[in-house]
Amino acid sequence: MALGFKNVRAIVTMIFVMAFIFGIGNNNFMANGECEDDIPSLISQCAKFVMKAGKQIPPSSECCDVVKNADIPCLCKYVTKDIERYVSPQKAVFVAQSCGVALQHGSKCGSYKIP
């Protein structure tokens, strides 16, 4: 049985959500209410651009619209090794920078140090 694009996207999105919930939840992220409101729209518009698997590709304009309104530095603080099994911090930084979001050089997004 072959999986269609919609099924694959749903599976990838579910993995991304679970990684964020379980990885970030361990840091009391959800309880603090710092930036979790950004997660659903980032997942729906940007998941395919930051997944560990696959090539690095420029984000869509819809993804950029979300990224420009998200607190990327806040989200980066909570990227754990568990999340990095599915999400590439390097791709996430590439997406943010491609969308015109300035990130502080030398800061980290997960284990990735921003050049």
Short mmCIF file of N, CA and C in Angstrom, two decimals:
data_model
loop_
_atom_site.label_atom_id
_atom_site.label_comp_id
_atom_site.label_asym_id
_atom_site.label_seq_id
_atom_site.Cartn_x
_atom_site.Cartn_y
_atom_site.Cartn_z
N MET A 1 0.84 -1.18 0.00
CA MET A 1 0.00 0.00 0.00
C MET A 1 0.89 1.24 0.00
N ALA A 2 0.77 2.06 -1.01
CA ALA A 2 1.58 3.27 -1.11
C ALA A 2 0.94 4.41 -0.34
N LEU A 3 1.80 5.21 0.29
CA LEU A 3 1.31 6.38 1.02
C LEU A 3 1.25 7.57 0.09
N GLY A 4 0.15 8.28 0.08
CA GLY A 4 0.03 9.49 -0.71
C GLY A 4 0.70 10.65 -0.02
N PHE A 5 0.87 11.77 -0.75
CA PHE A 5 1.52 12.96 -0.21
C PHE A 5 0.84 13.45 1.06
N LYS A 6 -0.49 13.47 1.07
CA LYS A 6 -1.22 13.97 2.25
C LYS A 6 -0.95 13.09 3.46
N ASN A 7 -0.88 11.77 3.26
CA ASN A 7 -0.61 10.87 4.38
C ASN A 7 0.80 11.05 4.91
N VAL A 8 1.76 11.18 4.02
CA VAL A 8 3.15 11.39 4.43
C VAL A 8 3.26 12.71 5.19
N ARG A 9 2.64 13.75 4.68
CA ARG A 9 2.69 15.05 5.34
C ARG A 9 2.06 14.97 6.74
N ALA A 10 0.96 14.25 6.85
CA ALA A 10 0.30 14.11 8.15
C ALA A 10 1.21 13.37 9.13
N ILE A 11 1.89 12.33 8.67
CA ILE A 11 2.80 11.57 9.52
C ILE A 11 3.97 12.44 9.96
N VAL A 12 4.56 13.17 9.02
CA VAL A 12 5.68 14.05 9.34
C VAL A 12 5.25 15.12 10.33
N THR A 13 4.09 15.70 10.12
CA THR A 13 3.58 16.73 11.02
C THR A 13 3.37 16.16 12.42
N MET A 14 2.82 14.95 12.50
CA MET A 14 2.60 14.34 13.80
C MET A 14 3.92 14.09 14.52
N ILE A 15 4.93 13.61 13.80
CA ILE A 15 6.25 13.38 14.41
C ILE A 15 6.82 14.70 14.92
N PHE A 16 6.69 15.75 14.12
CA PHE A 16 7.20 17.07 14.48
C PHE A 16 6.51 17.58 15.75
N VAL A 17 5.19 17.45 15.80
CA VAL A 17 4.43 17.90 16.97
C VAL A 17 4.84 17.10 18.21
N MET A 18 4.93 15.79 18.06
CA MET A 18 5.30 14.95 19.20
C MET A 18 6.70 15.28 19.69
N ALA A 19 7.62 15.51 18.76
CA ALA A 19 8.99 15.86 19.17
C ALA A 19 8.98 17.15 19.95
N PHE A 20 8.23 18.14 19.50
CA PHE A 20 8.17 19.40 20.22
C PHE A 20 7.52 19.23 21.59
N ILE A 21 6.41 18.53 21.63
CA ILE A 21 5.70 18.37 22.90
C ILE A 21 6.55 17.63 23.92
N PHE A 22 7.13 16.49 23.50
CA PHE A 22 7.91 15.70 24.46
C PHE A 22 9.27 16.31 24.74
N GLY A 23 9.91 16.86 23.75
CA GLY A 23 11.23 17.45 23.95
C GLY A 23 11.15 18.75 24.73
N ILE A 24 10.26 19.63 24.33
CA ILE A 24 10.17 20.93 24.98
C ILE A 24 9.44 20.82 26.31
N GLY A 25 8.48 19.93 26.39
CA GLY A 25 7.74 19.77 27.63
C GLY A 25 8.64 19.43 28.80
N ASN A 26 9.74 18.75 28.54
CA ASN A 26 10.68 18.42 29.61
C ASN A 26 11.36 19.64 30.20
N ASN A 27 11.33 20.75 29.49
CA ASN A 27 11.95 21.98 29.97
C ASN A 27 10.93 22.96 30.53
N ASN A 28 9.74 22.47 30.86
CA ASN A 28 8.66 23.31 31.36
C ASN A 28 8.28 24.40 30.37
N PHE A 29 8.54 24.18 29.13
CA PHE A 29 8.25 25.16 28.08
C PHE A 29 6.76 25.45 27.98
N MET A 30 5.96 24.41 27.93
CA MET A 30 4.53 24.60 27.77
C MET A 30 3.93 25.34 28.96
N ALA A 31 4.44 25.08 30.14
CA ALA A 31 3.90 25.73 31.33
C ALA A 31 4.27 27.21 31.37
N ASN A 32 5.40 27.56 30.81
CA ASN A 32 5.84 28.94 30.85
C ASN A 32 5.11 29.83 29.87
N GLY A 33 4.51 29.26 28.82
CA GLY A 33 3.75 30.05 27.86
C GLY A 33 4.59 31.03 27.07
N GLU A 34 5.89 30.75 26.90
CA GLU A 34 6.78 31.70 26.25
C GLU A 34 6.51 31.85 24.75
N CYS A 35 6.51 30.75 24.03
CA CYS A 35 6.38 30.87 22.58
C CYS A 35 5.65 29.70 21.94
N GLU A 36 4.92 28.92 22.71
CA GLU A 36 4.25 27.76 22.14
C GLU A 36 3.13 28.12 21.18
N ASP A 37 2.62 29.33 21.25
CA ASP A 37 1.56 29.73 20.32
C ASP A 37 2.05 29.75 18.88
N ASP A 38 3.36 29.86 18.69
CA ASP A 38 3.93 29.88 17.34
C ASP A 38 4.00 28.49 16.71
N ILE A 39 3.97 27.44 17.51
CA ILE A 39 4.25 26.10 17.02
C ILE A 39 3.23 25.58 15.99
N PRO A 40 1.92 25.66 16.22
CA PRO A 40 1.00 25.07 15.23
C PRO A 40 1.14 25.66 13.82
N SER A 41 1.25 26.96 13.71
CA SER A 41 1.37 27.56 12.38
C SER A 41 2.73 27.27 11.76
N LEU A 42 3.78 27.20 12.58
CA LEU A 42 5.09 26.83 12.05
C LEU A 42 5.06 25.41 11.50
N ILE A 43 4.42 24.51 12.22
CA ILE A 43 4.33 23.13 11.77
C ILE A 43 3.55 23.04 10.47
N SER A 44 2.41 23.70 10.41
CA SER A 44 1.57 23.56 9.22
C SER A 44 2.20 24.18 7.98
N GLN A 45 2.98 25.23 8.14
CA GLN A 45 3.53 25.92 6.97
C GLN A 45 5.01 25.62 6.69
N CYS A 46 5.75 25.18 7.70
CA CYS A 46 7.21 25.09 7.53
C CYS A 46 7.82 23.72 7.78
N ALA A 47 7.06 22.74 8.20
CA ALA A 47 7.63 21.44 8.57
C ALA A 47 8.50 20.85 7.47
N LYS A 48 8.04 20.91 6.24
CA LYS A 48 8.81 20.25 5.16
C LYS A 48 10.14 20.94 4.88
N PHE A 49 10.30 22.17 5.34
CA PHE A 49 11.54 22.92 5.09
C PHE A 49 12.59 22.71 6.17
N VAL A 50 12.17 22.16 7.32
CA VAL A 50 13.11 22.00 8.44
C VAL A 50 13.32 20.55 8.86
N MET A 51 12.64 19.62 8.22
CA MET A 51 12.81 18.22 8.57
C MET A 51 14.24 17.77 8.28
N LYS A 52 14.76 16.92 9.13
CA LYS A 52 16.13 16.45 9.00
C LYS A 52 16.36 15.75 7.66
N ALA A 53 15.39 14.95 7.26
CA ALA A 53 15.51 14.23 5.98
C ALA A 53 15.28 15.19 4.82
N GLY A 54 15.95 14.92 3.73
CA GLY A 54 15.74 15.72 2.52
C GLY A 54 16.72 16.86 2.38
N LYS A 55 16.64 17.49 1.21
CA LYS A 55 17.54 18.60 0.89
C LYS A 55 17.07 19.90 1.52
N GLN A 56 18.01 20.79 1.69
CA GLN A 56 17.70 22.14 2.16
C GLN A 56 17.12 22.91 0.99
N ILE A 57 15.89 23.40 1.13
CA ILE A 57 15.23 24.15 0.07
C ILE A 57 14.69 25.46 0.63
N PRO A 58 14.62 26.48 -0.21
CA PRO A 58 14.08 27.76 0.26
C PRO A 58 12.62 27.61 0.71
N PRO A 59 12.24 28.32 1.76
CA PRO A 59 10.87 28.22 2.27
C PRO A 59 9.88 28.92 1.36
N SER A 60 8.63 28.53 1.49
CA SER A 60 7.54 29.17 0.75
C SER A 60 7.23 30.53 1.35
N SER A 61 6.49 31.33 0.63
CA SER A 61 6.08 32.64 1.16
C SER A 61 5.15 32.46 2.35
N GLU A 62 4.33 31.41 2.34
CA GLU A 62 3.44 31.14 3.47
C GLU A 62 4.25 30.80 4.72
N CYS A 63 5.30 30.02 4.55
CA CYS A 63 6.17 29.70 5.68
C CYS A 63 6.82 30.98 6.20
N CYS A 64 7.33 31.79 5.30
CA CYS A 64 7.99 33.04 5.71
C CYS A 64 7.04 33.96 6.46
N ASP A 65 5.78 34.01 6.04
CA ASP A 65 4.81 34.85 6.75
C ASP A 65 4.71 34.42 8.21
N VAL A 66 4.73 33.12 8.45
CA VAL A 66 4.65 32.59 9.81
C VAL A 66 5.94 32.86 10.57
N VAL A 67 7.07 32.59 9.92
CA VAL A 67 8.38 32.75 10.56
C VAL A 67 8.60 34.20 10.98
N LYS A 68 8.20 35.13 10.16
CA LYS A 68 8.40 36.55 10.48
C LYS A 68 7.63 36.98 11.73
N ASN A 69 6.57 36.25 12.05
CA ASN A 69 5.77 36.60 13.22
C ASN A 69 6.04 35.70 14.43
N ALA A 70 6.95 34.74 14.27
CA ALA A 70 7.27 33.81 15.36
C ALA A 70 8.48 34.31 16.14
N ASP A 71 8.58 33.86 17.37
CA ASP A 71 9.73 34.19 18.20
C ASP A 71 10.77 33.08 18.04
N ILE A 72 11.52 33.15 16.95
CA ILE A 72 12.48 32.10 16.60
C ILE A 72 13.56 31.93 17.68
N PRO A 73 14.16 33.00 18.20
CA PRO A 73 15.16 32.79 19.26
C PRO A 73 14.59 32.06 20.47
N CYS A 74 13.35 32.34 20.83
CA CYS A 74 12.71 31.63 21.94
C CYS A 74 12.55 30.16 21.60
N LEU A 75 12.06 29.86 20.42
CA LEU A 75 11.88 28.47 20.02
C LEU A 75 13.21 27.72 19.97
N CYS A 76 14.25 28.38 19.49
CA CYS A 76 15.57 27.75 19.39
C CYS A 76 16.12 27.31 20.74
N LYS A 77 15.79 28.05 21.78
CA LYS A 77 16.28 27.71 23.12
C LYS A 77 15.79 26.34 23.59
N TYR A 78 14.70 25.88 23.02
CA TYR A 78 14.08 24.66 23.50
C TYR A 78 14.22 23.48 22.54
N VAL A 79 15.10 23.59 21.57
CA VAL A 79 15.35 22.47 20.66
C VAL A 79 16.31 21.50 21.35
N THR A 80 15.79 20.32 21.63
CA THR A 80 16.57 19.30 22.33
C THR A 80 17.15 18.29 21.33
N LYS A 81 17.98 17.41 21.83
CA LYS A 81 18.52 16.33 20.99
C LYS A 81 17.41 15.46 20.44
N ASP A 82 16.34 15.25 21.22
CA ASP A 82 15.20 14.46 20.73
C ASP A 82 14.54 15.14 19.54
N ILE A 83 14.36 16.43 19.61
CA ILE A 83 13.77 17.17 18.50
C ILE A 83 14.70 17.13 17.30
N GLU A 84 16.00 17.20 17.56
CA GLU A 84 16.97 17.19 16.47
C GLU A 84 17.02 15.85 15.74
N ARG A 85 16.40 14.82 16.27
CA ARG A 85 16.31 13.56 15.53
C ARG A 85 15.40 13.72 14.32
N TYR A 86 14.49 14.68 14.35
CA TYR A 86 13.52 14.88 13.27
C TYR A 86 13.67 16.23 12.57
N VAL A 87 14.11 17.23 13.32
CA VAL A 87 14.19 18.59 12.81
C VAL A 87 15.65 19.02 12.76
N SER A 88 16.05 19.64 11.66
CA SER A 88 17.41 20.13 11.50
C SER A 88 17.50 21.58 11.96
N PRO A 89 18.23 21.85 13.05
CA PRO A 89 18.39 23.24 13.47
C PRO A 89 19.06 24.09 12.39
N GLN A 90 19.97 23.50 11.65
CA GLN A 90 20.65 24.23 10.58
C GLN A 90 19.64 24.65 9.52
N LYS A 91 18.72 23.77 9.15
CA LYS A 91 17.68 24.12 8.18
C LYS A 91 16.73 25.17 8.77
N ALA A 92 16.42 25.05 10.06
CA ALA A 92 15.54 26.02 10.70
C ALA A 92 16.16 27.42 10.66
N VAL A 93 17.46 27.50 10.92
CA VAL A 93 18.17 28.79 10.84
C VAL A 93 18.18 29.29 9.41
N PHE A 94 18.42 28.39 8.46
CA PHE A 94 18.40 28.76 7.04
C PHE A 94 17.04 29.33 6.66
N VAL A 95 15.97 28.69 7.10
CA VAL A 95 14.62 29.16 6.81
C VAL A 95 14.41 30.55 7.40
N ALA A 96 14.76 30.72 8.67
CA ALA A 96 14.59 32.02 9.32
C ALA A 96 15.36 33.11 8.57
N GLN A 97 16.60 32.84 8.25
CA GLN A 97 17.42 33.83 7.55
C GLN A 97 16.90 34.08 6.15
N SER A 98 16.42 33.05 5.47
CA SER A 98 15.85 33.21 4.12
C SER A 98 14.61 34.08 4.15
N CYS A 99 13.92 34.05 5.28
CA CYS A 99 12.70 34.84 5.44
C CYS A 99 12.99 36.25 5.96
N GLY A 100 14.26 36.56 6.14
CA GLY A 100 14.64 37.90 6.58
C GLY A 100 14.66 38.09 8.08
N VAL A 101 14.63 37.02 8.83
CA VAL A 101 14.68 37.11 10.29
C VAL A 101 16.15 37.11 10.71
N ALA A 102 16.57 38.16 11.34
CA ALA A 102 17.96 38.27 11.80
C ALA A 102 18.12 37.50 13.10
N LEU A 103 19.12 36.63 13.14
CA LEU A 103 19.43 35.87 14.35
C LEU A 103 20.83 36.27 14.81
N GLN A 104 21.00 36.33 16.11
CA GLN A 104 22.27 36.78 16.67
C GLN A 104 23.38 35.78 16.37
N HIS A 105 24.45 36.28 15.73
CA HIS A 105 25.60 35.44 15.43
C HIS A 105 26.20 34.91 16.74
N GLY A 106 26.54 33.63 16.72
CA GLY A 106 27.13 33.01 17.90
C GLY A 106 26.10 32.41 18.84
N SER A 107 24.82 32.75 18.68
CA SER A 107 23.79 32.12 19.50
C SER A 107 23.52 30.72 18.97
N LYS A 108 22.74 29.95 19.68
CA LYS A 108 22.49 28.58 19.29
C LYS A 108 21.02 28.33 19.03
N CYS A 109 20.78 27.41 18.09
CA CYS A 109 19.46 26.86 17.86
C CYS A 109 19.64 25.36 18.03
N GLY A 110 19.25 24.85 19.19
CA GLY A 110 19.59 23.48 19.52
C GLY A 110 21.09 23.37 19.66
N SER A 111 21.69 22.40 18.99
CA SER A 111 23.14 22.25 19.04
C SER A 111 23.86 23.04 17.96
N TYR A 112 23.10 23.68 17.06
CA TYR A 112 23.70 24.40 15.95
C TYR A 112 24.05 25.83 16.35
N LYS A 113 25.31 26.18 16.19
CA LYS A 113 25.77 27.54 16.48
C LYS A 113 25.61 28.39 15.23
N ILE A 114 24.90 29.49 15.38
CA ILE A 114 24.61 30.37 14.25
C ILE A 114 25.88 31.12 13.87
N PRO A 115 26.31 30.94 12.60
CA PRO A 115 27.55 31.60 12.15
C PRO A 115 27.42 33.12 12.09
#
